[in-house]
mmCIF file of C-alpha atoms in Angstrom:
data_model
loop_
_atom_site.group_PDB
_atom_site.id
_atom_site.type_symbol
_atom_site.label_atom_id
_atom_site.label_comp_id
_atom_site.label_asym_id
_atom_site.label_seq_id
_atom_site.Cartn_x
_atom_site.Cartn_y
_atom_site.Cartn_z
ATOM 1 C CA MET A 1 1.891 9.838 -3.167
ATOM 2 C CA ASP A 2 4.486 7.890 -1.546
ATOM 3 C CA VAL A 3 5.242 4.450 -0.587
ATOM 4 C CA LYS A 4 3.292 4.274 2.799
ATOM 5 C CA GLN A 5 0.361 5.312 1.145
ATOM 6 C CA LEU A 6 0.676 2.988 -1.777
ATOM 7 C CA THR A 7 1.303 0.182 0.682
ATOM 8 C CA ALA A 8 -1.806 1.581 2.864
ATOM 9 C CA LEU A 9 -4.011 1.300 0.085
ATOM 10 C CA VAL A 10 -2.996 -2.150 -1.188
ATOM 11 C CA ALA A 11 -3.665 -3.214 2.903
ATOM 12 C CA VAL A 12 -6.978 -1.585 3.052
ATOM 13 C CA ALA A 13 -8.211 -3.498 -0.168
ATOM 14 C CA ASP A 14 -6.834 -6.723 0.584
ATOM 15 C CA ALA A 15 -7.940 -6.584 4.215
ATOM 16 C CA GLY A 16 -11.341 -5.218 3.440
ATOM 17 C CA SER A 17 -11.160 -2.447 6.485
ATOM 18 C CA VAL A 18 -8.773 0.106 7.797
ATOM 19 C CA THR A 19 -8.518 -1.352 11.439
ATOM 20 C CA ARG A 20 -7.567 -4.755 9.931
ATOM 21 C CA ALA A 21 -5.017 -3.183 7.933
ATOM 22 C CA ALA A 22 -3.463 -1.471 10.772
ATOM 23 C CA GLU A 23 -2.903 -4.434 12.500
ATOM 24 C CA LEU A 24 -1.401 -6.075 9.266
ATOM 25 C CA LEU A 25 0.836 -3.060 9.012
ATOM 26 C CA HIS A 26 1.691 -2.840 12.858
ATOM 27 C CA LEU A 27 0.109 0.775 12.473
ATOM 28 C CA VAL A 28 -2.754 2.452 14.459
ATOM 29 C CA GLN A 29 -5.952 2.873 12.756
ATOM 30 C CA PRO A 30 -5.695 6.616 12.550
ATOM 31 C CA THR A 31 -2.282 6.609 10.791
ATOM 32 C CA VAL A 32 -3.599 4.200 7.756
ATOM 33 C CA THR A 33 -6.670 6.614 7.467
ATOM 34 C CA ARG A 34 -4.738 9.527 7.239
ATOM 35 C CA GLN A 35 -2.589 7.952 4.675
ATOM 36 C CA ILE A 36 -5.447 6.899 2.386
ATOM 37 C CA HIS A 37 -7.056 10.159 2.878
ATOM 38 C CA THR A 38 -4.081 12.035 1.708
ATOM 39 C CA LEU A 39 -3.665 10.190 -1.176
ATOM 40 C CA GLU A 40 -7.469 10.520 -2.106
ATOM 41 C CA GLN A 41 -6.807 14.338 -1.644
ATOM 42 C CA GLU A 42 -3.708 14.270 -3.756
ATOM 43 C CA LEU A 43 -5.818 12.800 -6.472
ATOM 44 C CA GLY A 44 -8.917 14.360 -5.874
ATOM 45 C CA VAL A 45 -11.079 10.954 -5.862
ATOM 46 C CA SER A 46 -12.410 8.658 -3.205
ATOM 47 C CA ARG A 47 -10.629 5.292 -3.673
ATOM 48 C CA PHE A 48 -12.960 3.677 -1.188
ATOM 49 C CA GLU A 49 -16.692 3.273 -0.621
ATOM 50 C CA ARG A 50 -16.797 3.562 3.090
ATOM 51 C CA SER A 51 -19.713 0.937 4.463
ATOM 52 C CA ARG A 52 -20.529 -0.531 7.677
ATOM 53 C CA PRO A 53 -19.059 -4.130 6.490
ATOM 54 C CA GLY A 54 -15.946 -2.408 5.369
ATOM 55 C CA MET A 55 -14.047 -0.565 2.397
ATOM 56 C CA GLU A 56 -15.107 -1.547 -0.939
ATOM 57 C CA LEU A 57 -12.824 -0.136 -3.825
ATOM 58 C CA THR A 58 -14.167 2.302 -6.292
ATOM 59 C CA GLU A 59 -13.524 2.055 -9.940
ATOM 60 C CA PRO A 60 -10.792 4.500 -9.621
ATOM 61 C CA GLY A 61 -10.047 2.701 -6.588
ATOM 62 C CA ARG A 62 -9.400 -0.527 -8.264
ATOM 63 C CA LEU A 63 -7.244 1.157 -11.051
ATOM 64 C CA MET A 64 -4.924 2.699 -8.526
ATOM 65 C CA LEU A 65 -4.613 -0.636 -6.727
ATOM 66 C CA GLU A 66 -3.426 -2.111 -9.831
ATOM 67 C CA ARG A 67 -0.886 0.244 -10.121
ATOM 68 C CA ALA A 68 -0.031 0.422 -6.834
ATOM 69 C CA ARG A 69 0.822 -3.143 -6.739
ATOM 70 C CA ARG A 70 3.105 -2.699 -9.833
ATOM 71 C CA VAL A 71 4.892 -0.101 -8.219
ATOM 72 C CA LEU A 72 5.279 -1.805 -4.886
ATOM 73 C CA ALA A 73 6.513 -5.087 -6.611
ATOM 74 C CA GLU A 74 9.422 -3.111 -8.581
ATOM 75 C CA LEU A 75 10.498 -1.445 -5.556
ATOM 76 C CA GLU A 76 10.778 -4.715 -4.008
ATOM 77 C CA ARG A 77 12.890 -5.918 -7.140
ATOM 78 C CA ALA A 78 15.027 -2.977 -6.969
ATOM 79 C CA ARG A 79 15.671 -3.470 -3.388
ATOM 80 C CA ALA A 80 16.601 -7.196 -3.982
ATOM 81 C CA GLU A 81 18.673 -6.471 -6.826
ATOM 82 C CA ILE A 82 20.745 -3.936 -5.148
ATOM 83 C CA ARG A 83 21.351 -5.532 -1.617
ATOM 84 C CA PRO A 84 24.654 -7.184 -1.510
ATOM 85 C CA ASN A 85 24.351 -10.916 -1.792
ATOM 86 C CA PRO A 86 26.239 -12.085 1.145
ATOM 87 C CA GLU A 87 27.261 -15.467 -0.622
ATOM 88 C CA CYS A 88 29.426 -13.549 -3.032
ATOM 89 C CA CYS A 89 31.228 -11.350 -0.494
ATOM 90 C CA ARG A 90 32.392 -14.083 1.888
ATOM 91 C CA GLU A 91 36.121 -14.144 2.568
ATOM 92 C CA SER A 92 37.581 -17.652 1.665
#
């Protein structure tokens, strides 16, 4: 499981379709599909019900989405804390 797979999961859940998620992520649709498929294979459970109108989360998918959002938020917090603050490092 990696950050790209978790990002794809969140994007598809939010967008309701792989195509729209790919557009939002600036990726091609097969890449997003592959990330979701790899995540599902690794976990051994489908995350989405695929239907004509779009993608709906399964119960395990809803649980994974909640966790994925937390992981991505923590990573973003870590990045923000670690990045140098340009204000603190200016020479007078």
